Coordinates of C-alpha atoms in Angstrom, one line a residue:
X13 CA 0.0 0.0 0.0
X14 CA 1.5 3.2 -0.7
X15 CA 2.0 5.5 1.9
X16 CA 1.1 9.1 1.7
X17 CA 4.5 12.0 2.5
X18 CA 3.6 14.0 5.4
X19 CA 3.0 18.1 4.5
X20 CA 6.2 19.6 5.1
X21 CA 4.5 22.4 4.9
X22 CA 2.9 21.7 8.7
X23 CA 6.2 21.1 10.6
X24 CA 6.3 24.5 12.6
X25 CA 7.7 23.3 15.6
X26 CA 10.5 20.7 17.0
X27 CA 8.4 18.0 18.4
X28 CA 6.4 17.8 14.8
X29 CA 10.1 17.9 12.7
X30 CA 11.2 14.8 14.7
X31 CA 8.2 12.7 14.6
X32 CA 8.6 13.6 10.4
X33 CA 12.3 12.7 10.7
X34 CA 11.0 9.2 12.6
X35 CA 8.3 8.6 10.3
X36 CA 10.9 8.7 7.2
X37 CA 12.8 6.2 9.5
X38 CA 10.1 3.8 9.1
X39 CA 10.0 3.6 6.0
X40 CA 14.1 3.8 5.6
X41 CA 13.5 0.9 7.9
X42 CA 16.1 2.7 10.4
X43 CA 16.5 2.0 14.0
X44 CA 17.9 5.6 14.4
X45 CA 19.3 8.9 12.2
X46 CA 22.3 10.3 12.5
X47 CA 22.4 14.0 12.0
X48 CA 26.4 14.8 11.2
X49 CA 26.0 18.2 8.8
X50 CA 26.3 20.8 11.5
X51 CA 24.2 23.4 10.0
X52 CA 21.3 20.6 10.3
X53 CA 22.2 19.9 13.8
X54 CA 21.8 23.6 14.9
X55 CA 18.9 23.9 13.0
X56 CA 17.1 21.1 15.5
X57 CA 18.9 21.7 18.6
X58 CA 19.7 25.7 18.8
X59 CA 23.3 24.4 18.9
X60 CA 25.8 27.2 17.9
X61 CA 28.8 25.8 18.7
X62 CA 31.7 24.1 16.1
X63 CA 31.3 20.4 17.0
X64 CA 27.8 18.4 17.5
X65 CA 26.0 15.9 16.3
X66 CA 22.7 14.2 16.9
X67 CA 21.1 10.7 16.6
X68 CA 17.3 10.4 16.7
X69 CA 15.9 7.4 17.5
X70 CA 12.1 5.8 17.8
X71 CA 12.0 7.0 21.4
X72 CA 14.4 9.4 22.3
X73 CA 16.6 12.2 20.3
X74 CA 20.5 12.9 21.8
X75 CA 22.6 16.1 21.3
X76 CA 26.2 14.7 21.6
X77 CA 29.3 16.7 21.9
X78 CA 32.7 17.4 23.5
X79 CA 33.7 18.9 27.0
X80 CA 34.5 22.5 25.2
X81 CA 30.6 23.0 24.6
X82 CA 29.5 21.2 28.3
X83 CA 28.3 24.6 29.4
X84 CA 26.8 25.9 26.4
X85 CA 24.7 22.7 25.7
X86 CA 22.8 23.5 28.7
X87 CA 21.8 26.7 27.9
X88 CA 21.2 26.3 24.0
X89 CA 20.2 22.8 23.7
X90 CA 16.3 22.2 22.9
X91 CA 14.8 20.3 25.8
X92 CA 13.5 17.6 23.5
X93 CA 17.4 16.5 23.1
X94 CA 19.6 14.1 25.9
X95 CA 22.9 15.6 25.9
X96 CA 25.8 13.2 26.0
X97 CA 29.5 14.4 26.8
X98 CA 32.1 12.3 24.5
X99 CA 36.0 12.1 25.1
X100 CA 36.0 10.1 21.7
X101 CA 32.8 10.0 19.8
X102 CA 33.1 6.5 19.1
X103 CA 33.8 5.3 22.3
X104 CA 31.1 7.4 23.6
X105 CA 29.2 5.3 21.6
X106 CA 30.2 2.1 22.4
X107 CA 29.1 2.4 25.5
X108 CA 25.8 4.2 25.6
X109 CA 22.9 1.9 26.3
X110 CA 20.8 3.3 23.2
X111 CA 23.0 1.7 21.0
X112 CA 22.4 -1.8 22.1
X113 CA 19.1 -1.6 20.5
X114 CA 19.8 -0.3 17.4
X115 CA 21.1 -2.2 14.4
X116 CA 20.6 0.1 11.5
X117 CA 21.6 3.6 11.8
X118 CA 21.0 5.9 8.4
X119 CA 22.7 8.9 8.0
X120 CA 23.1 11.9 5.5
X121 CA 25.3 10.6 2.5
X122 CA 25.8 13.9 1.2
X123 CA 27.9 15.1 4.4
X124 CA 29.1 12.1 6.0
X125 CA 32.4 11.5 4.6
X126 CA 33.4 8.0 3.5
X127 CA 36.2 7.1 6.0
X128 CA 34.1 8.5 8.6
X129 CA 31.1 6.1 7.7
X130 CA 32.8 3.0 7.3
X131 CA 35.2 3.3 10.4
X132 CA 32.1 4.2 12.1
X133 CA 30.6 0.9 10.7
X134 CA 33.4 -1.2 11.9
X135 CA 34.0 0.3 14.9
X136 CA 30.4 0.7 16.1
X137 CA 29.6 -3.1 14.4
X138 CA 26.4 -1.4 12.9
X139 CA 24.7 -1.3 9.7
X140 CA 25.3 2.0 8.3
X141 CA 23.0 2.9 5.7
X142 CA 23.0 5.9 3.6
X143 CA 20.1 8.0 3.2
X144 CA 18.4 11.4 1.7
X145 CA 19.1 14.6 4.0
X146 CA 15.9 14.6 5.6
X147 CA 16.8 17.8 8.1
X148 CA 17.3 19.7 4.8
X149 CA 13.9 19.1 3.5
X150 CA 12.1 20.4 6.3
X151 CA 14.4 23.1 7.0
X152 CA 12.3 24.6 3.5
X153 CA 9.6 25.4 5.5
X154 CA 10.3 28.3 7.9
X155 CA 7.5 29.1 11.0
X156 CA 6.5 32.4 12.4
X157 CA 9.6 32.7 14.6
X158 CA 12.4 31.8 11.7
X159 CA 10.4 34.3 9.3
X160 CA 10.8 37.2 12.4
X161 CA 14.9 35.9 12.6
X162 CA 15.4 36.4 9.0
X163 CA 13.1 40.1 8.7
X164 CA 15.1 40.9 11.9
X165 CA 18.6 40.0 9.8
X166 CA 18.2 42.0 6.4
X167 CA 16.9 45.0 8.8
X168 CA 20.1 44.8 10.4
X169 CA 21.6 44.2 6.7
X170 CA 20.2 47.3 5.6
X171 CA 21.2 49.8 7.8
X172 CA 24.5 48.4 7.6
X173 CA 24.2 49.4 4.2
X174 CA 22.9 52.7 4.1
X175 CA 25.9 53.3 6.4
X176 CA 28.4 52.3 3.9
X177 CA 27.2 54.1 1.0
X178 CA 27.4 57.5 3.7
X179 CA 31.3 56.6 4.0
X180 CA 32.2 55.6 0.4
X181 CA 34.6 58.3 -0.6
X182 CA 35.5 57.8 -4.2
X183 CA 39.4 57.6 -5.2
X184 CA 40.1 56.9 -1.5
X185 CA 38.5 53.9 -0.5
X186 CA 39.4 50.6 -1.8
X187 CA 37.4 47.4 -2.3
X188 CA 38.8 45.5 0.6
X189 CA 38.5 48.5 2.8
X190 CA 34.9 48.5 2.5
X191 CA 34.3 44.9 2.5
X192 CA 36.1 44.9 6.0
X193 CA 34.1 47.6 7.4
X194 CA 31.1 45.5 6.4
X195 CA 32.4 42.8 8.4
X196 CA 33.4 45.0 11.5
X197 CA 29.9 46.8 11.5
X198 CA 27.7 43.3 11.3
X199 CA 30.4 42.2 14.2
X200 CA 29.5 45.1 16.0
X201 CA 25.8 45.2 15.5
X202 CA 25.2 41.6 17.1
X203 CA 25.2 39.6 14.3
X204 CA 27.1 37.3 12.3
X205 CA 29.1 37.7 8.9
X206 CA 27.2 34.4 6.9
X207 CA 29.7 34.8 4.3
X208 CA 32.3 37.2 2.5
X209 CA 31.3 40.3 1.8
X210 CA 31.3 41.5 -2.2
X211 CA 32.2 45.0 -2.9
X212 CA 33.5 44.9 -7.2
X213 CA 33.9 48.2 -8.3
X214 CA 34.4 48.8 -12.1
X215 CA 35.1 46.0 -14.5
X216 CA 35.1 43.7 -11.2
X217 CA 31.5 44.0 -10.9
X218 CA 31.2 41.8 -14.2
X219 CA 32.6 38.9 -11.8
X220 CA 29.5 37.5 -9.9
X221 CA 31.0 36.1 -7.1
X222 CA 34.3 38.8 -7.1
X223 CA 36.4 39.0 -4.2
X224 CA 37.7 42.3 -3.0
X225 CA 41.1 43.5 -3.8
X226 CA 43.2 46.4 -3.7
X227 CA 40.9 48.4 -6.7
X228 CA 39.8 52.0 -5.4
X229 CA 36.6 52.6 -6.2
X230 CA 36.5 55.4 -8.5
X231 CA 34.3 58.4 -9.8
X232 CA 32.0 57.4 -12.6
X233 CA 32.1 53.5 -11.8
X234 CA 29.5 51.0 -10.7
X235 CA 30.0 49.4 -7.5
X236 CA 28.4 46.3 -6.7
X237 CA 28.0 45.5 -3.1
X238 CA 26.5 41.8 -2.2
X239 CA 26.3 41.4 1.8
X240 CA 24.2 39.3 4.5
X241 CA 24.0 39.3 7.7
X242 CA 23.4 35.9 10.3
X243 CA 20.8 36.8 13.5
X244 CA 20.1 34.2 16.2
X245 CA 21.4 31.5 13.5
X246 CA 19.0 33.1 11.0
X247 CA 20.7 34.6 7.5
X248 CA 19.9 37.7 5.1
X249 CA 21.3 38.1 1.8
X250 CA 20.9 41.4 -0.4
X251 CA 22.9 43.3 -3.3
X252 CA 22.9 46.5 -5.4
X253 CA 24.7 47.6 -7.7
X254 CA 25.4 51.3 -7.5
X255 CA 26.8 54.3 -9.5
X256 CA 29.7 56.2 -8.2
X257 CA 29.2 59.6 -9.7
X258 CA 26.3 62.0 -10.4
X259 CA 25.9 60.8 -14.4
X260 CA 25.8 56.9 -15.3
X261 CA 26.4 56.0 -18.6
X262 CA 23.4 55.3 -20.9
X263 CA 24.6 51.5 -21.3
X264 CA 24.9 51.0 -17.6
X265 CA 21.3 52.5 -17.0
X266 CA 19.9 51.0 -19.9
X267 CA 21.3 47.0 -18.3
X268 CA 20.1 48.2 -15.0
X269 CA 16.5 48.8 -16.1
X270 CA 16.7 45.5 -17.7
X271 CA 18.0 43.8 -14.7
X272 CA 15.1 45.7 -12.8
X273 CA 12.2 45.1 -14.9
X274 CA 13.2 41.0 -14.9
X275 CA 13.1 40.9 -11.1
X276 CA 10.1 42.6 -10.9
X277 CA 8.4 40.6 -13.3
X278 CA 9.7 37.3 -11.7
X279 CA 8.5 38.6 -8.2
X280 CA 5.0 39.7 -9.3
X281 CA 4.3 36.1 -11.3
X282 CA 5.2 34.0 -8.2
X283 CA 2.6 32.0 -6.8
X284 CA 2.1 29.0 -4.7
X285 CA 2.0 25.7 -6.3
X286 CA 4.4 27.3 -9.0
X287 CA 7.2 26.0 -10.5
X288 CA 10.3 27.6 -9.0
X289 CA 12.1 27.1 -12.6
X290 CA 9.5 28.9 -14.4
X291 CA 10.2 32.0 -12.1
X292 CA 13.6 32.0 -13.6
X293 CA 11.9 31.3 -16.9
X294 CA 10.3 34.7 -16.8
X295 CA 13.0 36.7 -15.3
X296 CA 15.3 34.9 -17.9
X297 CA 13.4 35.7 -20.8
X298 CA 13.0 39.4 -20.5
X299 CA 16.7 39.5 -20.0
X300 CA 17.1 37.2 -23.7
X301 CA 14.0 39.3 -25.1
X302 CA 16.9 42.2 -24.7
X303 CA 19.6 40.6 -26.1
X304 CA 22.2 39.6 -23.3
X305 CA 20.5 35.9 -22.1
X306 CA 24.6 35.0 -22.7
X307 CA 25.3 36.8 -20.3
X308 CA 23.1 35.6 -17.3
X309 CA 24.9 32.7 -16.2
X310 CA 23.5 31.5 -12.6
X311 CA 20.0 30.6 -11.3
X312 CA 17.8 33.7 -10.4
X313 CA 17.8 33.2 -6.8
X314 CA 17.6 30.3 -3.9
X315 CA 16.5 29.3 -0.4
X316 CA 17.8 31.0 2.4
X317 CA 17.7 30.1 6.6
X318 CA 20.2 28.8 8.6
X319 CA 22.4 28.7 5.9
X320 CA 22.5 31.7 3.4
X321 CA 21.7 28.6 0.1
X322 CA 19.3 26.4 0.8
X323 CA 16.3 24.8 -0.9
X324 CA 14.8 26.2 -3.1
X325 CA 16.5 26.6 -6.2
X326 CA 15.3 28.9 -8.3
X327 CA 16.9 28.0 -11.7
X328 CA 16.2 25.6 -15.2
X329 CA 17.1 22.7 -14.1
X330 CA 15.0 22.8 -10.6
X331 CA 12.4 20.5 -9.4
X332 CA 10.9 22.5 -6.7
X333 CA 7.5 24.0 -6.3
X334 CA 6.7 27.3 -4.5
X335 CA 5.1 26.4 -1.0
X336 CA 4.0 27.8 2.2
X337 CA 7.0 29.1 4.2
X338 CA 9.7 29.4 1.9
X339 CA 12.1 32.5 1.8
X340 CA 14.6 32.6 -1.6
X341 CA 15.8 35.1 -3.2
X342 CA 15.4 36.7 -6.2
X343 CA 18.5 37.8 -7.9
X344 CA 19.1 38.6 -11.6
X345 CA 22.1 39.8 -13.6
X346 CA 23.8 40.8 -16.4
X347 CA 27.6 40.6 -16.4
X348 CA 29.5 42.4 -19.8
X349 CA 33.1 41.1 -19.4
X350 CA 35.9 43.6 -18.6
X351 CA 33.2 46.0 -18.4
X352 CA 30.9 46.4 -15.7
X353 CA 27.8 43.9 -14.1
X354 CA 24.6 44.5 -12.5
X355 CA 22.8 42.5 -9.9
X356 CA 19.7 42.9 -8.0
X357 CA 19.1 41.2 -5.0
X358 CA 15.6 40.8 -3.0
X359 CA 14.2 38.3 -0.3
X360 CA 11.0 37.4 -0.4
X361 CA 8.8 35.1 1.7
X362 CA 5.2 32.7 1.5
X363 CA 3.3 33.7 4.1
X364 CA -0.5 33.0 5.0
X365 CA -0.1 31.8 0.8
X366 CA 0.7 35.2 -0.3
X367 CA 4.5 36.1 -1.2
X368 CA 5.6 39.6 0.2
X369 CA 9.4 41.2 -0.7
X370 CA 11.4 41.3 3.4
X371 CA 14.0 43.6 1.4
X372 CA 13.2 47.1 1.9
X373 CA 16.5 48.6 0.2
X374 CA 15.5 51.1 -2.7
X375 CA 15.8 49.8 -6.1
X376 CA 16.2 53.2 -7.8
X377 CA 19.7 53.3 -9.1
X378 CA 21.4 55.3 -6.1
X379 CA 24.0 57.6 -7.5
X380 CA 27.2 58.7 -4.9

C-alpha cells in the first residue's frame, strides 16, 4: 500500500520535525538517524557551537558533543534532546545503552564522509545505511519565529548598508576596505558575517562572485556590493549595484533597467503551487527578449535560513514548487566582461499563501 509523504509544509515546531524525521525512518527501515552536517544539527537543537551531532531514535533524540561545549549545551540545547558528553565519539558510543538496540543507523550521505562512515561501521559493528538529507527538507519550510529571525537580519543588513554608502569616498576607499568595514559593522551590530562580503567596483562587478582587492573605487564606476547578515542563526542576503558619480552611462542605466524590470516581473508572477524554474523562466526571458541571455549565467535566486543557500533553487534545471513558508531570493544579472555587471538582489517570503518582498532597500539606481 502506498504511503502518503507528510505536509512539510505543517512542521512548525521541533516536536512535529522529529516525529517527520522518525516517520521517514520507518520507512528507511532505520533503528535511528544520524544527523552529522552541523548546520542541520543547529537547526534542531539551537546548537551554535563548532562540533555536535545528533542521533534520533524511535523513542528518544540525543545532542552529543565534546567537553569544550559542556556549558553551552545546557543553555542552548532544545529540551527535547539528551545531551551526551564524548572524550572520543566513538567510544562514547560504544558504551551508551541506546545503542544496544539499534542495528541500523542511516545517516546523511551527502555530508558524511566515507572514511568516517565506514570506520564508524566497523567500529560501532552497525549497519550503516545511507540516506536522503531529511533535516534539509524540512528546513524549506520556515514558522513564524524563523520568518521574524530572517526580517530581523536584512533590517540589520540594511542599515548596515545605508551606512556604507554614507562613507564611500570615491578615489580613496578601496574594495577591501569597505568589505572589512562590512564585516566589523555586522560584528558590532550583534550579528554574524554568513559569508564574505562583495564590494566589485568597475570591471570587477562583471565577476559574480568577485572578491575584494586592492581596486579603489573610482568616480564614474559602478559598485556592486552583495552582503548578509546571520541573527540568532537566521541569514539575510541582499545586493545593489550602485553608481559612483552624479551621471551613469546610458549603457549601464539601460542594463540596470533591464535587470530591474526582470526581477520585478519574476516577483510579481510568483505563486504558490508554482514551479520555482518557471520564475527563472520569466525573469530569464526578459533578460534574452533584450539581447544579453549570454550573459546571465547562474540561477535567479535560492533558499535562504540557517544557511545563506538552501532549498529552493530557483533555476532551469529545478524540481521544486513554491510552498507555504519558503524565503529565496530573487536575484538577476547581467555581467559584460571587462566591463561592468549588474545584480539585483531581494528576499521574499510565502506567508499565509501570499509572497511579500522582506528587502526594503531602494531599487532606484542610487547615484554617490
Amino acid at each position: 500500500m502506498k504511503t502518503t509523504e507528510p505536509s512539510l509544509t505543517g512542521l512548525k515546531n521541533l516536536k512535529s520535525r522529529i516525529k517527520y524525521i522518525r516517520e521517514k525512518m520507518d520507512e528507511l527501515k532505520i533503528d535511528a538517524y544520524f544527523i552529522y552536517y552541523l548546520p542541520n544539527v543547529s537547526y534542531l537543537t539551537g546548537f551554535r557551537g563548532s562540533s555536535g551531532f545528533v542521533i534520533v531514535t524511535h523513542n528518544k533524540s540525543y545532542f552529543i558533543t565534546d567537553s569544550r561545549y559542556e556549558e553551552e549545551s545546557k543553555k542552548e540545547i532544545e529540551e527535547e534532546f539528551e545531551i551526551l558528553i564524548h572524550k572520543g565519539l566513538t567510544q562514547t558510543l560504544k558504551k551508551a545503552r541506546f545503542m544496544r538496540y539499534i542495528k541500523r543507523i542511516g545517516f546523511e550521505k551527502d555530508w558524511m564522509p566515507y572514511g568516517v562512515y565506514k570506520n564508524f561501521e566497523k567500529e560501532l559493528n552497525k549497519k550503516f545505511v545511507p540516506c536522503e538529507d531529511i533535516v534539509r527538507k524540512i528546513r524549506i519550510h520556515k514558522n513564524d519565529s524563523e520568518i521574524e529571525k530572517i526580517k530581523k537580519a536584512q533590517r540589520i543588513n540594511e542599515k548596515i548598508f545605508e551606512e556604507i554608502i554614507d562613507i564611500i569616498k570615491p578615489d580613496k576607499v578601496r574594495e577591501i576596505d569597505l568589505a572589512a568595514e562590512i564585516e566589523y559593522k555586522i560584528k558590532k551590530s550583534g550579528g554574524e558575517v554568513p559569508f564574505p562580503p562583495i564590494v566589485a567596483t568597475g570591471s570587477n562587478s562583471a565577476l559574480p562572485h568577485a572578491k575584494p582587492g586592492k581596486r579603489i573605487i573610482k568616480n564614474n564606476k559602478p559598485l556592486k556590493i552583495d552582503m548578509g547578515v546571520k541573527y540568532k542563526g537566521f541569514c539575510s542576503d541582499m545586493t545593489r549595484t550602485i553608481w559612483i558619480g552624479k551621471k551613469p552611462s546610458q549603457e549601464f542605466i539601460k542594463i540596470y533597467q533591464i535587470v530591474l524590470d526582470a526581477q520585478n516581473k519574476a516577483i510579481e508572477s510568483i505563486k504558490i503551487g508554482m514551479e520555482a524554474k518557471e520564475v527563472d523562466g520569466i525573469a530569464r526571458k526578459h533578460i534574452e527578449e533584450k539581447g544579453y541571455g549570454k550573459f546571465f549565467g547562474h540561477g535567479l535566486g535560492h533558499g535562504i535560513g540557517i544557511e545563506v543557500h538552501e532549498l529552493p533553487a530557483l533555476s532551469p534545471l529545478s524540481k521544486d514548487k513554491i510552498e507555504e513558508g519558503m524565503v529565496f531570493t530573487i536575484e538577476p544579472g547581467i555581467y559584460l566582461p571587462n566591463r561592468f555587471g549588474v545584480r539585483i538582489e531581494d528576499l521574499v517570503c510565502i506567508k499565509n499563501r501570499e509572497k511579500f518582498v522582506i528587502t526594503k532597500t531602494t531599487k532606484n539606481l542610487i547615484k554617490i
